[in-house]
Coordinates of N, CA and C in Angstrom, one line a residue:
M1 N 17.4 -37.7 -70.2 CA 16.7 -37.6 -68.9 C 16.8 -36.2 -68.5
I2 N 15.6 -35.7 -68.0 CA 15.5 -34.4 -67.5 C 15.2 -34.4 -66.0
V3 N 16.0 -33.7 -65.3 CA 15.8 -33.6 -63.8 C 15.4 -32.2 -63.5
L4 N 14.3 -32.0 -62.8 CA 13.8 -30.7 -62.4 C 14.0 -30.5 -60.9
N5 N 14.6 -29.5 -60.5 CA 14.8 -29.1 -59.1 C 13.9 -28.0 -58.8
S6 N 13.1 -28.0 -57.7 CA 12.3 -26.9 -57.4 C 12.8 -26.3 -56.1
S7 N 12.8 -25.0 -56.1 CA 13.2 -24.2 -54.9 C 12.0 -24.0 -54.0
F8 N 10.8 -24.5 -54.4 CA 9.6 -24.3 -53.6 C 9.4 -25.6 -52.8
T9 N 9.3 -25.5 -51.5 CA 9.0 -26.6 -50.7 C 7.9 -26.3 -49.8
S10 N 7.1 -27.3 -49.5 CA 6.0 -27.1 -48.6 C 6.5 -26.8 -47.2
K11 N 6.0 -25.8 -46.5 CA 6.5 -25.5 -45.2 C 6.2 -26.6 -44.2
S12 N 5.1 -27.3 -44.4 CA 4.7 -28.3 -43.5 C 5.7 -29.5 -43.5
T13 N 6.5 -29.7 -44.5 CA 7.4 -30.9 -44.6 C 8.8 -30.5 -44.2
S14 N 9.1 -29.2 -44.1 CA 10.4 -28.8 -43.8 C 10.7 -28.8 -42.3
V15 N 11.7 -29.6 -41.9 CA 12.1 -29.7 -40.5 C 12.6 -28.4 -40.0
H16 N 13.3 -27.7 -40.9 CA 14.0 -26.5 -40.4 C 13.1 -25.3 -40.2
E17 N 11.8 -25.4 -40.5 CA 10.8 -24.3 -40.3 C 10.5 -24.2 -38.8
V18 N 10.5 -25.3 -38.1 CA 10.1 -25.3 -36.7 C 11.4 -25.5 -35.9
E19 N 11.6 -24.6 -34.9 CA 12.7 -24.7 -34.0 C 12.2 -25.4 -32.8
A20 N 12.9 -26.5 -32.4 CA 12.6 -27.2 -31.2 C 13.1 -26.6 -30.0
D21 N 12.4 -26.7 -28.9 CA 13.0 -26.3 -27.6 C 13.9 -27.4 -27.1
I22 N 14.6 -27.2 -26.0 CA 15.6 -28.1 -25.4 C 15.0 -29.5 -25.2
V23 N 13.8 -29.6 -24.7 CA 13.1 -30.9 -24.4 C 12.8 -31.6 -25.7
D24 N 12.2 -30.9 -26.6 CA 11.8 -31.6 -27.9 C 13.1 -32.1 -28.6
L25 N 14.2 -31.3 -28.5 CA 15.4 -31.7 -29.2 C 15.9 -33.0 -28.5
A26 N 15.9 -33.0 -27.2 CA 16.4 -34.2 -26.5 C 15.5 -35.4 -26.8
V27 N 14.2 -35.2 -26.8 CA 13.2 -36.3 -27.1 C 13.5 -36.9 -28.5
S28 N 13.9 -36.1 -29.4 CA 14.1 -36.6 -30.8 C 15.5 -37.2 -31.0
T29 N 16.3 -37.2 -29.9 CA 17.7 -37.7 -30.0 C 17.8 -39.0 -29.2
E30 N 17.9 -40.1 -29.9 CA 17.9 -41.5 -29.3 C 18.9 -41.6 -28.2
F31 N 20.1 -41.1 -28.4 CA 21.2 -41.3 -27.4 C 21.0 -40.4 -26.1
L32 N 19.9 -39.7 -26.1 CA 19.6 -38.9 -24.9 C 18.3 -39.4 -24.2
S33 N 17.9 -40.6 -24.5 CA 16.6 -41.1 -23.9 C 16.7 -41.3 -22.4
T34 N 17.8 -41.6 -21.8 CA 17.9 -41.8 -20.4 C 17.7 -40.4 -19.7
L35 N 18.4 -39.4 -20.3 CA 18.2 -38.0 -19.8 C 16.7 -37.6 -19.9
V36 N 16.1 -37.9 -21.0 CA 14.7 -37.5 -21.1 C 13.8 -38.2 -20.1
A37 N 14.1 -39.5 -19.8 CA 13.3 -40.2 -18.8 C 13.6 -39.5 -17.4
A38 N 14.8 -39.1 -17.1 CA 15.1 -38.5 -15.9 C 14.5 -37.1 -15.7
V39 N 14.5 -36.3 -16.8 CA 13.8 -35.0 -16.8 C 12.3 -35.2 -16.5
K40 N 11.7 -36.2 -17.1 CA 10.3 -36.4 -16.9 C 10.0 -36.8 -15.4
A41 N 10.9 -37.7 -14.9 CA 10.7 -38.2 -13.5 C 10.9 -37.1 -12.5
A42 N 11.7 -36.1 -12.9 CA 12.0 -35.0 -12.0 C 11.0 -33.8 -12.2
D43 N 10.0 -34.0 -13.1 CA 9.1 -33.0 -13.4 C 9.7 -31.7 -13.8
L44 N 10.8 -31.8 -14.6 CA 11.5 -30.6 -15.1 C 11.1 -30.3 -16.6
V45 N 10.2 -31.0 -17.2 CA 9.9 -30.8 -18.6 C 9.4 -29.4 -18.8
D46 N 8.5 -28.9 -18.0 CA 7.9 -27.6 -18.1 C 9.0 -26.5 -17.9
V47 N 9.9 -26.7 -17.0 CA 11.0 -25.8 -16.7 C 11.8 -25.7 -18.0
L48 N 12.3 -26.8 -18.5 CA 13.2 -26.8 -19.7 C 12.4 -26.5 -21.0
K49 N 11.1 -26.4 -21.0 CA 10.4 -25.9 -22.1 C 10.1 -24.4 -22.0
G50 N 10.5 -23.8 -20.8 CA 10.3 -22.4 -20.6 C 11.1 -21.5 -21.5
D51 N 11.0 -20.2 -21.3 CA 11.6 -19.2 -22.2 C 13.2 -19.3 -22.2
G52 N 13.7 -19.6 -21.0 CA 15.2 -19.7 -21.0 C 15.8 -18.3 -21.1
P53 N 16.9 -18.1 -21.7 CA 17.7 -19.2 -22.3 C 18.4 -20.1 -21.3
F54 N 18.6 -21.3 -21.7 CA 19.4 -22.3 -20.8 C 20.5 -22.8 -21.6
T55 N 21.6 -23.2 -20.9 CA 22.6 -24.0 -21.5 C 22.6 -25.3 -20.8
V56 N 22.4 -26.4 -21.5 CA 22.3 -27.7 -20.9 C 23.5 -28.6 -21.4
F57 N 24.1 -29.2 -20.4 CA 25.2 -30.1 -20.6 C 24.5 -31.5 -20.5
A58 N 24.2 -32.1 -21.7 CA 23.4 -33.3 -21.7 C 24.2 -34.6 -21.8
P59 N 24.1 -35.4 -20.7 CA 24.8 -36.7 -20.7 C 24.1 -37.7 -21.6
T60 N 24.9 -38.4 -22.3 CA 24.3 -39.5 -23.2 C 23.9 -40.7 -22.4
N61 N 23.2 -41.6 -23.0 CA 22.8 -42.9 -22.4 C 24.0 -43.6 -21.8
E62 N 25.1 -43.6 -22.6 CA 26.4 -44.2 -22.2 C 26.9 -43.5 -20.9
A63 N 26.8 -42.2 -20.9 CA 27.2 -41.5 -19.7 C 26.5 -42.0 -18.4
F64 N 25.2 -42.1 -18.6 CA 24.4 -42.6 -17.4 C 24.8 -44.1 -17.1
A65 N 25.1 -44.9 -18.1 CA 25.5 -46.3 -17.9 C 26.8 -46.4 -17.2
K66 N 27.6 -45.4 -17.2 CA 28.9 -45.4 -16.5 C 28.7 -45.2 -15.0
L67 N 27.6 -44.8 -14.5 CA 27.3 -44.6 -13.1 C 27.3 -46.0 -12.4
P68 N 27.6 -46.0 -11.1 CA 27.5 -47.4 -10.5 C 26.2 -48.0 -10.7
A69 N 26.2 -49.4 -10.8 CA 25.0 -50.1 -11.0 C 23.9 -49.7 -10.0
G70 N 22.7 -49.5 -10.6 CA 21.5 -49.2 -9.7 C 21.3 -47.7 -9.5
T71 N 22.3 -46.9 -9.8 CA 22.2 -45.5 -9.5 C 21.1 -44.8 -10.2
V72 N 21.0 -45.0 -11.5 CA 19.9 -44.4 -12.3 C 18.5 -44.9 -11.8
E73 N 18.4 -46.2 -11.6 CA 17.1 -46.7 -11.2 C 16.7 -46.1 -9.8
S74 N 17.7 -46.0 -9.0 CA 17.5 -45.4 -7.6 C 17.0 -43.9 -7.7
L75 N 17.7 -43.2 -8.6 CA 17.4 -41.7 -8.8 C 16.0 -41.5 -9.4
L76 N 15.5 -42.5 -10.2 CA 14.2 -42.4 -10.8 C 13.1 -42.7 -9.9
K77 N 13.4 -43.2 -8.7 CA 12.3 -43.5 -7.7 C 11.7 -42.2 -7.2
P78 N 10.4 -42.2 -7.0 CA 9.7 -41.0 -6.5 C 10.3 -40.4 -5.2
E79 N 10.8 -41.3 -4.3 CA 11.3 -40.9 -3.0 C 12.7 -40.2 -3.2
N80 N 13.3 -40.3 -4.3 CA 14.6 -39.7 -4.6 C 14.5 -38.5 -5.5
K81 N 13.3 -38.0 -5.7 CA 13.1 -36.9 -6.7 C 14.0 -35.7 -6.4
A82 N 14.1 -35.3 -5.1 CA 15.0 -34.1 -4.8 C 16.4 -34.3 -5.2
K83 N 16.9 -35.5 -5.0 CA 18.3 -35.8 -5.5 C 18.4 -35.8 -7.0
L84 N 17.4 -36.3 -7.7 CA 17.4 -36.3 -9.1 C 17.3 -34.9 -9.6
V85 N 16.5 -34.1 -9.1 CA 16.4 -32.7 -9.4 C 17.7 -32.0 -9.3
A86 N 18.4 -32.3 -8.1 CA 19.7 -31.7 -7.9 C 20.8 -32.1 -8.9
V87 N 20.8 -33.4 -9.3 CA 21.7 -33.8 -10.3 C 21.4 -33.2 -11.6
L88 N 20.2 -33.2 -12.1 CA 19.8 -32.7 -13.4 C 20.0 -31.2 -13.4
S89 N 19.6 -30.4 -12.4 CA 19.8 -29.0 -12.4 C 21.3 -28.6 -12.4
Y90 N 22.1 -29.5 -12.0 CA 23.6 -29.2 -12.0 C 24.1 -29.3 -13.4
H91 N 23.3 -29.8 -14.3 CA 23.7 -29.8 -15.8 C 23.2 -28.7 -16.5
V92 N 22.6 -27.7 -15.9 CA 22.0 -26.5 -16.5 C 22.6 -25.2 -16.0
V93 N 22.9 -24.4 -16.9 CA 23.5 -23.1 -16.6 C 22.5 -22.0 -17.2
P94 N 22.1 -21.0 -16.4 CA 21.2 -20.0 -17.0 C 22.0 -19.2 -18.1
G95 N 21.2 -18.9 -19.1 CA 21.8 -18.1 -20.2 C 22.2 -19.0 -21.4
K96 N 22.6 -18.5 -22.5 CA 23.0 -19.2 -23.7 C 24.5 -19.1 -23.8
V97 N 25.2 -20.2 -23.5 CA 26.7 -20.2 -23.5 C 27.1 -21.1 -24.6
M98 N 27.7 -20.5 -25.7 CA 28.2 -21.2 -26.8 C 29.6 -21.7 -26.5
S99 N 30.1 -22.6 -27.3 CA 31.4 -23.2 -27.0 C 32.5 -22.1 -27.2
T100 N 32.2 -21.1 -28.1 CA 33.2 -20.0 -28.3 C 33.3 -19.1 -27.1
D101 N 32.3 -19.2 -26.2 CA 32.2 -18.3 -25.0 C 33.0 -18.9 -23.8
L102 N 33.4 -20.2 -24.0 CA 34.1 -20.9 -22.9 C 35.5 -20.5 -22.8
K103 N 36.0 -20.3 -21.5 CA 37.4 -19.9 -21.3 C 37.9 -21.0 -20.3
N104 N 39.2 -21.3 -20.5 CA 39.9 -22.3 -19.7 C 39.9 -21.8 -18.2
G105 N 39.5 -22.7 -17.3 CA 39.4 -22.3 -15.9 C 38.2 -21.6 -15.5
Q106 N 37.3 -21.3 -16.4 CA 36.1 -20.6 -16.1 C 35.2 -21.4 -15.2
K107 N 34.5 -20.7 -14.3 CA 33.5 -21.3 -13.4 C 32.1 -20.8 -13.8
A108 N 31.2 -21.7 -13.8 CA 29.8 -21.3 -14.1 C 28.9 -21.8 -13.1
K109 N 28.0 -20.9 -12.6 CA 27.0 -21.3 -11.6 C 25.9 -22.0 -12.2
T110 N 25.5 -23.1 -11.7 CA 24.4 -23.9 -12.3 C 23.1 -23.5 -11.7
V111 N 22.0 -24.0 -12.3 CA 20.7 -23.8 -11.7 C 20.6 -24.5 -10.3
Q112 N 21.3 -25.6 -10.1 CA 21.3 -26.3 -8.9 C 21.9 -25.4 -7.7
G113 N 22.9 -24.5 -8.1 CA 23.4 -23.6 -7.1 C 25.0 -23.7 -7.0
S114 N 25.5 -24.9 -7.3 CA 26.9 -25.1 -7.3 C 27.6 -24.7 -8.6
E115 N 28.9 -24.6 -8.6 CA 29.6 -24.2 -9.9 C 30.2 -25.4 -10.6
V116 N 30.3 -25.3 -11.9 CA 31.0 -26.3 -12.7 C 32.3 -25.6 -13.2
T117 N 33.3 -26.3 -13.5 CA 34.6 -25.7 -14.0 C 34.8 -26.2 -15.4
V118 N 35.2 -25.2 -16.2 CA 35.5 -25.5 -17.6 C 37.0 -25.6 -17.8
T119 N 37.4 -26.7 -18.5 CA 38.8 -26.9 -18.9 C 38.9 -27.0 -20.4
L120 N 39.7 -26.2 -21.0 CA 40.0 -26.3 -22.4 C 41.4 -26.9 -22.6
K121 N 41.5 -28.1 -23.3 CA 42.8 -28.7 -23.4 C 42.8 -29.6 -24.6
D122 N 43.8 -29.4 -25.4 CA 44.0 -30.3 -26.7 C 42.8 -30.2 -27.6
G123 N 42.2 -29.0 -27.7 CA 41.1 -28.8 -28.6 C 39.7 -29.4 -28.1
K124 N 39.7 -29.8 -26.8 CA 38.5 -30.3 -26.2 C 38.1 -29.5 -25.1
A125 N 36.8 -29.4 -24.9 CA 36.2 -28.7 -23.7 C 35.7 -29.7 -22.7
M126 N 36.0 -29.5 -21.4 CA 35.5 -30.4 -20.4 C 34.7 -29.5 -19.4
I127 N 33.7 -30.2 -18.9 CA 32.9 -29.6 -17.8 C 33.1 -30.5 -16.6
N128 N 33.8 -30.0 -15.6 CA 34.3 -30.9 -14.5 C 35.0 -32.0 -15.1
N129 N 34.6 -33.3 -14.9 CA 35.3 -34.4 -15.5 C 34.6 -35.0 -16.7
A130 N 33.7 -34.2 -17.3 CA 33.0 -34.7 -18.5 C 33.5 -34.0 -19.8
T131 N 33.7 -34.8 -20.8 CA 34.2 -34.2 -22.1 C 33.0 -33.8 -23.0
V132 N 33.0 -32.7 -23.6 CA 32.0 -32.3 -24.5 C 32.2 -33.0 -25.8
T133 N 31.2 -33.8 -26.2 CA 31.4 -34.6 -27.5 C 30.7 -34.0 -28.6
A134 N 29.7 -33.1 -28.4 CA 29.0 -32.4 -29.4 C 28.6 -31.0 -28.8
A135 N 29.0 -30.0 -29.5 CA 28.8 -28.6 -28.9 C 27.8 -27.8 -29.8
D136 N 27.2 -26.8 -29.1 CA 26.5 -25.8 -29.8 C 25.3 -26.3 -30.6
I137 N 24.5 -27.2 -30.0 CA 23.3 -27.7 -30.7 C 22.2 -26.7 -30.2
E138 N 21.8 -25.8 -31.1 CA 20.9 -24.7 -30.8 C 19.4 -25.2 -30.7
A139 N 18.8 -24.7 -29.7 CA 17.3 -24.9 -29.5 C 16.7 -23.5 -29.4
S140 N 15.3 -23.5 -29.5 CA 14.6 -22.2 -29.5 C 14.8 -21.5 -28.2
N141 N 15.1 -22.2 -27.1 CA 15.2 -21.6 -25.8 C 16.6 -21.8 -25.1
G142 N 17.6 -22.0 -26.0 CA 19.0 -22.2 -25.4 C 19.9 -23.0 -26.3
V143 N 20.8 -23.7 -25.7 CA 21.8 -24.5 -26.4 C 22.1 -25.7 -25.6
V144 N 22.4 -26.8 -26.3 CA 22.8 -28.1 -25.7 C 24.2 -28.4 -26.1
H145 N 25.0 -28.9 -25.1 CA 26.3 -29.5 -25.4 C 26.2 -30.9 -24.8
V146 N 26.5 -31.9 -25.7 CA 26.4 -33.3 -25.3 C 27.7 -33.6 -24.5
I147 N 27.6 -34.3 -23.4 CA 28.8 -34.7 -22.6 C 28.8 -36.2 -22.4
D148 N 30.0 -36.8 -22.1 CA 30.2 -38.2 -22.1 C 30.1 -38.8 -20.6
T149 N 29.9 -37.9 -19.6 CA 29.9 -38.3 -18.2 C 28.8 -37.5 -17.5
V150 N 28.1 -38.2 -16.6 CA 27.2 -37.5 -15.7 C 28.0 -36.7 -14.7
I151 N 27.8 -35.4 -14.6 CA 28.5 -34.7 -13.6 C 27.6 -34.6 -12.3
L152 N 28.2 -34.8 -11.2 CA 27.5 -34.8 -9.9 C 27.8 -33.6 -9.1
P153 N 26.8 -33.0 -8.5 CA 27.0 -31.8 -7.7 C 27.7 -32.2 -6.3
P154 N 28.4 -31.3 -5.7 CA 28.9 -31.6 -4.4 C 27.8 -31.9 -3.4
M155 N 27.9 -33.0 -2.7 CA 26.8 -33.3 -1.8 C 27.2 -33.0 -0.4

């Protein structure tokens, strides 16, 4: 049996040839579908497709499910768009912040205007009360860190 390996691959079939922006990355990730729906409802798609760079702390579907019953549905209503924008923009920090840049006790100003606090403990990074479950997912316009809890801005 002869096996031939080719080092030539068609560019059109290679996923790695195209770098996705933050929105495209989230859209292609099943466990971020609630976040994607929220970003669309808040009309933030164009913002997060912008040049950036942005650092996004992306809550999973399970993170949204932990919120009190009816919270997500309420936030997705057109009359609550301002609240939704505040919550989502609290998950975004201007600039590209990799996990290696994080310092224990560090404060970072979010796009929403309030600060989040970084805690580094037992090899884990936390943003306020949310644990980072996947870090440093690079996009063409920034970086995504997946978190297990929706963080809420001070109201």
